[in-house]
Short mmCIF file of C-alpha atoms in Angstrom, two decimals:
data_model
loop_
_atom_site.label_atom_id
_atom_site.label_comp_id
_atom_site.label_asym_id
_atom_site.label_seq_id
_atom_site.Cartn_x
_atom_site.Cartn_y
_atom_site.Cartn_z
CA MET A 723 136.08 104.59 84.66
CA SER A 724 135.55 100.94 83.72
CA THR A 725 131.94 99.74 83.36
CA ARG A 726 132.67 97.17 86.07
CA ARG A 727 131.15 98.52 89.29
CA HIS A 728 132.98 98.76 92.57
CA PHE A 729 131.17 98.64 95.92
CA ALA A 730 132.96 99.87 99.04
CA ILE A 731 131.07 98.84 102.18
CA PHE A 732 132.10 100.85 105.24
CA THR A 733 130.88 99.69 108.63
CA THR A 734 131.32 100.60 112.29
CA ALA A 735 132.25 97.23 113.80
CA SER A 736 133.99 93.98 113.00
CA LEU A 737 134.14 90.41 114.18
CA PRO A 738 134.78 88.97 116.67
CA TRP A 739 132.39 91.57 118.12
CA MET A 740 129.10 89.74 117.51
CA THR A 741 127.00 92.79 116.72
CA GLY A 742 124.72 93.44 113.76
CA THR A 743 126.97 96.03 112.13
CA ALA A 744 129.82 93.51 112.10
CA ILE A 745 127.83 90.54 110.80
CA ASN A 746 125.26 91.89 108.33
CA PRO A 747 127.68 94.03 106.26
CA LEU A 748 130.00 91.02 106.04
CA PHE A 749 127.23 88.85 104.59
CA ARG A 750 126.21 91.73 102.31
CA THR A 751 129.79 91.94 101.03
CA ALA A 752 130.02 88.19 100.43
CA TYR A 753 126.76 87.98 98.48
CA LEU A 754 127.43 91.10 96.41
CA ALA A 755 130.75 89.49 95.43
CA LYS A 756 129.28 86.04 94.79
CA ASP A 757 128.65 86.33 91.03
CA GLY A 758 132.04 87.87 90.34
CA ASP A 759 130.58 90.61 88.13
CA LYS A 760 131.57 93.46 90.44
CA ASP A 761 134.45 94.40 92.71
CA VAL A 762 133.57 94.59 96.40
CA THR A 763 135.61 95.89 99.32
CA LEU A 764 134.66 95.63 102.98
CA VAL A 765 136.12 98.47 105.05
CA ILE A 766 136.23 97.77 108.79
CA PRO A 767 137.85 99.37 111.85
CA TRP A 768 141.28 98.43 113.15
CA LEU A 769 141.76 98.92 116.88
CA CYS A 770 144.85 99.15 119.03
CA LEU A 771 145.48 96.25 121.41
CA ARG A 772 144.07 98.14 124.39
CA ASP A 773 140.76 98.79 122.60
CA GLN A 774 140.59 95.23 121.25
CA GLU A 775 140.72 93.95 124.83
CA LEU A 776 137.75 96.18 125.70
CA VAL A 777 135.64 95.26 122.67
CA TYR A 778 136.32 91.70 121.55
CA PRO A 779 134.98 88.75 123.60
CA ASN A 780 136.81 85.76 125.05
CA LYS A 781 140.15 87.61 125.13
CA ILE A 782 140.48 87.45 121.34
CA VAL A 783 143.03 89.98 120.05
CA PHE A 784 145.04 90.42 116.85
CA ASP A 785 148.64 91.46 116.42
CA SER A 786 148.16 92.65 112.85
CA PRO A 787 145.42 93.57 110.35
CA LEU A 788 146.41 90.49 108.32
CA GLU A 789 145.65 88.25 111.30
CA HIS A 790 142.32 90.02 111.83
CA GLU A 791 141.42 89.66 108.15
CA SER A 792 142.15 85.93 108.30
CA TYR A 793 139.75 85.57 111.24
CA VAL A 794 136.98 87.42 109.40
CA ARG A 795 137.40 85.38 106.20
CA HIS A 796 137.45 82.08 108.09
CA TRP A 797 134.25 83.02 109.95
CA ILE A 798 132.27 83.89 106.82
CA GLU A 799 133.55 80.96 104.77
CA GLU A 800 132.30 78.55 107.47
CA ARG A 801 128.78 79.97 107.07
CA ILE A 802 128.24 80.13 103.31
CA ASP A 803 128.40 77.48 100.59
CA PHE A 804 130.64 79.41 98.17
CA ARG A 805 134.01 81.13 98.31
CA PRO A 806 133.48 84.85 97.78
CA SER A 807 136.13 87.04 96.19
CA PHE A 808 136.27 90.41 97.92
CA SER A 809 138.84 92.70 99.49
CA ILE A 810 139.11 93.76 103.11
CA LYS A 811 140.59 97.09 104.11
CA PHE A 812 140.95 98.64 107.55
CA TYR A 813 140.48 102.18 108.74
CA PRO A 814 141.90 103.42 112.05
CA GLY A 815 139.31 103.41 114.83
CA LYS A 816 139.02 104.17 118.53
CA PHE A 817 136.61 102.71 121.04
CA SER A 818 134.47 105.15 123.02
CA LYS A 819 133.59 103.76 126.45
CA GLU A 820 130.90 106.39 126.88
CA MET A 821 129.14 105.53 123.61
CA ARG A 822 130.06 101.83 123.66
CA SER A 823 130.94 102.32 120.00
CA ILE A 824 133.91 102.40 117.65
CA LEU A 825 134.48 105.81 116.08
CA PRO A 826 136.51 106.45 112.90
CA VAL A 827 139.82 108.28 113.18
CA GLY A 828 140.92 110.63 110.42
CA ASP A 829 139.54 110.68 106.86
CA ILE A 830 138.41 107.12 106.18
CA THR A 831 137.45 107.87 102.56
CA GLU A 832 141.19 107.55 101.86
CA CYS A 833 140.88 103.77 102.27
CA ILE A 834 139.54 103.60 98.70
CA PRO A 835 141.75 104.92 95.87
CA ASP A 836 140.15 107.65 93.76
CA GLU A 837 140.40 105.60 90.55
CA VAL A 838 138.02 102.90 91.90
CA ALA A 839 135.76 105.11 94.04
CA ASP A 840 132.32 104.27 92.63
CA ILE A 841 129.58 103.24 95.08
CA ALA A 842 129.97 103.64 98.83
CA VAL A 843 127.62 101.87 101.21
CA LEU A 844 127.76 103.40 104.68
CA GLU A 845 126.45 100.98 107.28
CA GLU A 846 125.29 103.40 109.99
CA PRO A 847 125.89 106.59 107.96
CA GLU A 848 125.20 108.98 110.84
CA HIS A 849 127.70 107.14 113.05
CA LEU A 850 130.37 107.20 110.31
CA THR A 851 129.94 110.92 109.57
CA TRP A 852 129.25 112.62 112.92
CA TYR A 853 132.90 113.61 113.24
CA HIS A 854 134.01 113.20 109.63
CA HIS A 855 136.69 115.68 108.62
CA GLY A 856 138.15 115.19 105.18
CA ARG A 857 137.05 114.48 101.64
CA ARG A 858 133.37 115.03 101.01
CA TRP A 859 131.76 111.61 100.56
CA LYS A 860 129.54 112.65 97.64
CA ASN A 861 132.49 114.18 95.81
CA LYS A 862 134.71 111.13 96.32
CA PHE A 863 132.09 108.54 95.29
CA ARG A 864 129.59 108.56 92.44
CA ARG A 865 126.85 107.24 94.75
CA VAL A 866 126.72 107.10 98.54
CA ILE A 867 124.03 104.88 100.09
CA GLY A 868 123.48 104.88 103.83
CA ILE A 869 121.89 101.93 105.65
CA VAL A 870 120.49 102.90 109.05
CA HIS A 871 120.84 100.05 111.58
CA THR A 872 120.38 101.68 114.97
CA ASN A 873 117.68 103.63 116.77
CA TYR A 874 120.12 106.03 118.44
CA LEU A 875 117.38 108.34 119.67
CA ALA A 876 115.82 105.55 121.75
CA TYR A 877 119.17 104.82 123.38
CA VAL A 878 120.09 108.40 124.30
CA ARG A 879 116.65 109.08 125.77
CA ARG A 880 117.57 106.67 128.56
CA GLU A 881 120.51 108.83 129.60
CA LYS A 882 120.54 111.82 131.92
CA ASN A 883 118.99 114.80 130.08
CA GLY A 884 118.08 112.25 127.41
CA GLN A 885 115.23 114.22 125.82
CA VAL A 886 117.47 117.25 125.25
CA ILE A 887 120.30 115.12 123.85
CA ALA A 888 117.86 113.22 121.61
CA CYS A 889 116.52 116.50 120.19
CA PHE A 890 120.04 117.64 119.31
CA LEU A 891 121.03 114.22 117.94
CA LYS A 892 117.94 114.11 115.72
CA TYR A 893 119.02 117.29 113.94
CA ALA A 894 122.68 116.20 113.83
CA ASN A 895 121.72 112.90 112.16
CA THR A 896 119.55 114.74 109.64
CA TRP A 897 122.37 117.18 108.91
CA VAL A 898 125.19 114.72 108.28
CA THR A 899 123.14 112.21 106.28
CA ARG A 900 121.74 114.98 104.08
CA ILE A 901 125.14 116.41 103.16
CA TYR A 902 127.06 113.13 102.81
CA CYS A 903 124.55 110.61 101.35
CA HIS A 904 122.59 110.45 98.11
CA LYS A 905 120.11 107.91 99.47
CA ILE A 906 119.22 106.43 102.87
CA ILE A 907 117.76 102.99 103.51
CA ARG A 908 116.01 102.59 106.87
CA LEU A 909 115.72 98.96 107.87
CA SER A 910 112.39 99.60 109.60
CA GLY A 911 110.04 102.31 110.78
CA ALA A 912 111.70 102.16 114.21
CA THR A 913 114.50 104.36 112.89
CA GLN A 914 114.59 108.13 112.60
CA ASP A 915 113.02 109.60 109.48
CA LEU A 916 115.85 111.04 107.39
CA PRO A 917 116.12 113.03 104.13
CA ARG A 918 115.90 111.03 100.89
CA SER A 919 115.12 107.84 102.83
CA VAL A 920 113.05 104.73 102.17
CA ILE A 921 112.10 101.90 104.51
CA CYS A 922 113.30 98.53 103.25
CA ASN A 923 114.76 95.53 105.06
CA VAL A 924 117.84 94.80 102.96
CA HIS A 925 119.15 92.18 105.38
CA GLY A 926 118.90 88.45 104.77
CA VAL A 927 119.69 85.34 106.75
CA ASN A 928 122.42 82.75 106.46
CA PRO A 929 121.10 79.91 104.22
CA LYS A 930 122.18 77.45 106.94
CA PHE A 931 119.21 78.62 109.01
CA LEU A 932 116.89 77.79 106.10
CA GLU A 933 118.43 74.31 105.91
CA VAL A 934 117.62 73.78 109.61
CA GLY A 935 114.02 74.83 108.85
CA LYS A 936 113.78 72.29 106.00
CA LEU A 937 115.12 69.54 108.28
CA LYS A 938 112.55 70.34 110.96
CA LEU A 939 109.77 70.31 108.35
CA ARG A 940 110.83 66.84 107.13
CA GLN A 941 110.84 65.57 110.71
CA LEU A 942 107.32 66.87 111.30
CA GLN A 943 106.07 65.41 108.01
CA ASN A 944 107.54 62.02 108.99
CA GLY A 945 105.74 62.11 112.32
CA GLU A 946 108.99 62.59 114.25
CA LYS A 947 109.45 64.91 117.21
CA ALA A 948 111.17 67.88 115.62
CA PHE A 949 111.56 70.03 118.73
CA THR A 950 112.68 68.60 122.07
CA LYS A 951 112.97 71.94 123.92
CA GLY A 952 110.59 74.78 124.69
CA ALA A 953 111.38 78.49 124.57
CA TYR A 954 114.58 80.51 124.46
CA HIS A 955 115.55 84.16 124.24
CA ILE A 956 118.72 85.82 122.96
CA GLY A 957 119.42 89.22 124.44
CA LYS A 958 118.32 91.16 127.48
CA MET A 959 116.10 90.35 130.45
CA SER A 960 112.30 90.55 130.19
CA LYS A 961 109.31 89.81 132.43
CA LEU A 962 108.82 86.04 132.21
CA VAL A 963 107.05 85.20 135.45
CA GLY A 964 105.60 81.70 135.42
CA LEU A 965 107.51 80.60 132.33
CA GLU A 966 110.71 78.58 132.15
CA VAL A 967 112.96 80.08 129.54
CA ASP A 968 116.57 79.61 128.46
CA LEU A 969 118.28 82.96 127.95
CA TYR A 970 121.51 83.23 125.94
CA GLY A 971 123.59 86.39 125.95
CA SER A 972 126.91 87.94 126.89
CA GLY A 973 128.13 91.45 127.58
CA GLU A 974 128.72 93.97 130.30
CA ASP A 975 125.24 93.37 131.80
CA SER A 976 125.59 89.58 132.14
CA ASP A 977 126.18 89.54 135.89
CA GLU A 978 123.32 91.96 136.52
CA VAL A 979 120.94 89.81 134.47
CA CYS A 980 121.84 86.67 136.44
CA GLU A 981 121.41 88.47 139.77
CA SER A 982 118.05 89.91 138.70
CA ALA A 983 116.75 86.48 137.71
CA LYS A 984 117.70 85.06 141.12
CA ARG A 985 116.35 88.03 143.07
CA LEU A 986 112.97 87.91 141.30
CA SER A 987 112.80 84.09 141.48
CA LEU A 988 112.31 83.89 137.73
CA SER A 989 112.43 80.53 135.95
CA VAL A 990 115.12 81.79 133.60
CA ASN A 991 118.18 79.70 132.86
CA VAL A 992 120.92 82.15 131.90
CA HIS A 993 123.62 80.84 129.55
CA PRO A 994 126.64 82.50 127.86
CA GLY A 995 126.07 83.89 124.38
CA ARG A 996 126.42 81.54 121.41
CA ASP A 997 126.28 81.78 117.64
CA HIS A 998 122.61 81.38 116.66
CA ALA A 999 123.66 78.77 114.09
CA ASP A 1000 124.88 76.52 116.93
CA PRO A 1001 123.13 73.09 116.79
CA LEU A 1002 122.10 73.66 120.40
CA PHE A 1003 119.34 76.00 119.17
CA HIS A 1004 117.94 73.59 116.60
CA GLU A 1005 115.85 71.74 119.19
CA TYR A 1006 113.96 74.80 120.45
CA LYS A 1007 110.48 75.39 119.09
CA VAL A 1008 109.79 78.93 120.34
CA PHE A 1009 111.97 82.05 120.12
CA ILE A 1010 111.05 85.01 122.35
CA ASN A 1011 112.09 88.51 121.34
CA PRO A 1012 110.54 91.21 123.57
CA SER A 1013 112.98 93.91 122.43
CA THR A 1014 111.67 97.29 121.27
CA THR A 1015 115.08 98.90 120.72
CA ASP A 1016 116.15 96.83 117.71
CA VAL A 1017 115.72 98.30 114.24
CA VAL A 1018 115.38 94.88 112.58
CA CYS A 1019 116.17 91.91 114.81
CA MET A 1020 118.15 89.45 112.71
CA THR A 1021 117.82 86.70 115.32
CA THR A 1022 114.06 86.87 114.64
CA ALA A 1023 114.67 86.35 110.92
CA GLU A 1024 117.04 83.46 111.67
CA ALA A 1025 114.54 81.79 114.02
CA LEU A 1026 111.78 82.04 111.39
CA ALA A 1027 114.15 80.57 108.78
CA MET A 1028 114.74 77.61 111.12
CA GLY A 1029 110.99 76.95 111.25
CA LYS A 1030 110.39 78.19 114.80
CA ILE A 1031 107.49 80.12 116.30
CA VAL A 1032 108.55 83.67 117.21
CA ILE A 1033 106.90 85.83 119.84
CA TYR A 1034 107.56 89.56 119.64
CA ALA A 1035 106.13 92.96 120.51
CA ASN A 1036 103.83 94.94 118.21
CA HIS A 1037 106.43 97.54 117.26
CA PRO A 1038 107.58 99.25 114.01
CA SER A 1039 110.88 97.35 114.13
CA ASN A 1040 108.94 94.09 113.67
CA GLU A 1041 106.67 95.21 110.82
CA PHE A 1042 108.59 93.20 108.22
CA PHE A 1043 108.01 89.91 110.05
CA LYS A 1044 104.20 90.15 110.27
CA GLN A 1045 103.89 88.45 106.87
CA PHE A 1046 105.21 85.15 108.23
CA PRO A 1047 102.69 82.64 109.68
CA ASN A 1048 104.84 81.61 112.65
CA CYS A 1049 104.85 85.10 114.16
CA ARG A 1050 102.89 85.76 117.33
CA ILE A 1051 102.45 89.46 118.15
CA TYR A 1052 101.55 90.84 121.58
CA ASP A 1053 100.50 94.30 122.77
CA ASN A 1054 100.72 93.78 126.53
CA GLU A 1055 102.17 91.46 129.17
CA ASP A 1056 99.04 89.31 129.48
CA GLU A 1057 99.01 88.64 125.73
CA PHE A 1058 102.73 87.88 125.85
CA VAL A 1059 102.29 85.17 128.50
CA GLN A 1060 99.24 83.65 126.81
CA LEU A 1061 100.83 83.58 123.35
CA THR A 1062 103.94 81.94 124.79
CA LEU A 1063 101.92 79.22 126.54
CA ASN A 1064 99.91 78.62 123.36
CA ALA A 1065 103.06 78.43 121.23
CA LEU A 1066 104.55 75.75 123.48
CA SER A 1067 101.55 73.51 122.73
CA GLU A 1068 101.39 74.24 118.97
CA GLN A 1069 103.39 73.10 115.96
CA PRO A 1070 104.99 75.69 113.65
CA ALA A 1071 103.53 76.17 110.19
CA PRO A 1072 105.91 75.16 107.36
CA LEU A 1073 107.56 77.95 105.37
CA THR A 1074 106.61 78.05 101.70
CA ASP A 1075 109.28 78.26 99.00
CA ALA A 1076 108.26 81.88 98.34
CA GLN A 1077 108.75 82.76 102.00
CA ARG A 1078 112.17 81.10 102.05
CA THR A 1079 113.20 83.11 98.99
CA HIS A 1080 112.00 86.30 100.71
CA GLN A 1081 114.22 85.44 103.67
CA SER A 1082 117.25 84.57 101.57
CA SER A 1083 120.50 86.49 101.88
CA ARG A 1084 120.64 86.86 98.10
CA ALA A 1085 118.35 89.91 98.08
CA LEU A 1086 120.57 92.05 100.23
CA LEU A 1087 120.74 95.34 98.36
CA PRO A 1088 118.04 96.59 95.97
CA ALA A 1089 118.91 98.98 93.18
CA PHE A 1090 118.76 102.39 94.80
CA LEU A 1091 121.45 103.67 92.50
CA ARG A 1092 119.46 105.95 90.19
CA THR A 1093 119.21 108.95 92.49
CA ARG A 1094 119.76 112.30 90.84
CA LYS A 1095 122.93 114.19 91.60
CA LEU A 1096 121.96 117.60 92.98
CA LYS A 1097 124.37 120.34 94.04
CA GLN A 1098 122.95 123.24 95.90
CA ASN A 1099 124.71 126.24 97.36
CA LEU A 1100 122.96 125.65 100.69
CA GLU A 1101 124.27 122.10 100.92
CA ASP A 1102 127.79 123.21 100.01
CA ALA A 1103 127.66 125.81 102.76
CA SER A 1104 126.38 123.18 105.18
CA VAL A 1105 129.28 120.88 104.31
CA TYR A 1106 131.71 123.75 104.84
CA LEU A 1107 130.25 124.43 108.30
CA HIS A 1108 130.43 120.76 109.30
CA GLN A 1109 134.01 120.50 108.11
CA ALA A 1110 134.95 123.63 110.05
CA LEU A 1111 133.41 122.33 113.28
CA SER A 1112 134.74 118.78 112.88
CA GLY A 1113 138.24 120.16 112.27
CA LEU A 1114 138.51 121.73 115.72
CA GLU A 1115 139.51 119.56 118.68
CA VAL A 1116 137.49 121.65 121.13
CA THR A 1117 134.21 121.30 119.22
CA ARG A 1118 134.78 117.61 118.47
CA CYS A 1119 135.22 116.82 122.16
CA ALA A 1120 132.31 119.06 123.12
CA PHE A 1121 130.03 116.94 120.93
CA GLY A 1122 131.29 113.59 122.24
CA ALA A 1123 134.20 112.61 120.00
CA VAL A 1124 137.08 110.62 121.47
CA PRO A 1125 139.94 113.10 122.10
CA LYS A 1126 142.73 113.23 119.51
CA THR A 1127 140.85 111.40 116.75
CA LEU A 1128 141.20 114.08 114.08
CA GLN A 1129 144.25 112.17 112.85
CA PRO A 1130 145.34 108.59 113.60
CA GLU A 1131 148.07 108.17 116.16
CA GLU A 1132 151.48 106.89 115.11
CA HIS A 1133 150.92 103.33 116.34
CA LEU A 1134 147.71 103.02 114.28
CA CYS A 1135 149.48 104.42 111.23
CA LYS A 1136 152.29 101.92 111.71
CA ASP A 1137 149.85 98.99 112.03
CA LEU A 1138 148.02 99.98 108.85
CA GLY A 1139 151.04 101.09 106.83
CA LEU A 1140 149.83 104.70 106.66
CA ALA A 1141 151.96 107.81 106.44
CA PRO A 1142 152.69 109.23 109.90
CA PRO A 1143 150.31 111.99 111.03
CA VAL A 1144 151.22 115.54 110.15
CA LYS A 1145 152.08 117.49 113.26
CA ARG A 1146 150.26 120.76 113.44
CA LYS A 1147 152.38 123.77 114.18
CA ARG A 1148 151.38 126.01 117.05
CA LEU A 1149 150.92 129.63 116.14
CA LYS A 1150 152.79 132.19 118.23
CA PHE A 1151 151.11 135.48 118.81
CA ILE A 1152 153.32 138.53 119.36
CA ARG A 1153 151.88 141.45 121.25
#
């Protein structure tokens, strides 16, 4: 193999779905490719038209992967100050209404030719490998690094029989990440502890947010009024009695949020979701993030980069941000209200150059590439068991997979230029 490294970044979502696993891997890809000293490929899901209509906002759909790729490239090029050189490949995916997630279809390791299979970065490794049936990831790639984005256990505990499901899911996540990944990066302590894992926030922020922060600092230094608006929140509803807050967010719960605000007579102005880089947000001084389900909230990082005061809960997912002077941490509702009122009457502290560098998107992936390659009989047997279970339609469906996702359907193969699926022959038993 050539000494030139090749990174293949697999993720579970894609723009225009404005979710962290669509946006952060895209920025990671762009910045890894920036210097031109390595080959980088972003591997994202391709959905049929029916699933696109369920997932993508504002009725945005694509007739072809080429059209989708053009949209993704245009979006990233508008948000960075260089033109990255990287490839985009698509794997067949299906949207699960029950999980509100996109699940891979077939063996997605085939997206990368064997001759360039070097380093695989699995954004949400447990999600990508729950139902994986095909080439073993650690045999295909020299190094497989998983980046854990989501606290799945916290989400499933909310469901019926949530504690039981969470117990099972905990062991399933441990199982698949152990057998398919060499190393795991957990973005914060809010995620499940996994084998061979470290906690490190390898996300960064768009430099445009840092530019907004520098502008606000110059305005303050010149005695100008840098912030003309008070507080805003991006995401879900929280208890904000007595405070007037602008809330920005879209999704299936939008109508319920608006109705709740009216019913409780809250001073919350609910607006449709917007890109956080929108100039509309530049005038706000305070960002409120009461979430305790995020792993690392990137809107918090972006707000800090723009020079704002951020109010958030004392929670493991926010540990990384405690080093920044504009953070206000609360442990209960009374502290939350008081800190918010105080923040509205204060001026943010300026970010130092060192803090800006720490926030920069350039430091997106540390060198976790020197892990030893171990092969144990127990792990091989574990892989064999997982492959056997994931190769049966009845067990896949029993554990939550979308039906008929062992192989991509003909229309997905046609869209992606793949060979048509092999039809399995039915065995006839003669008495």
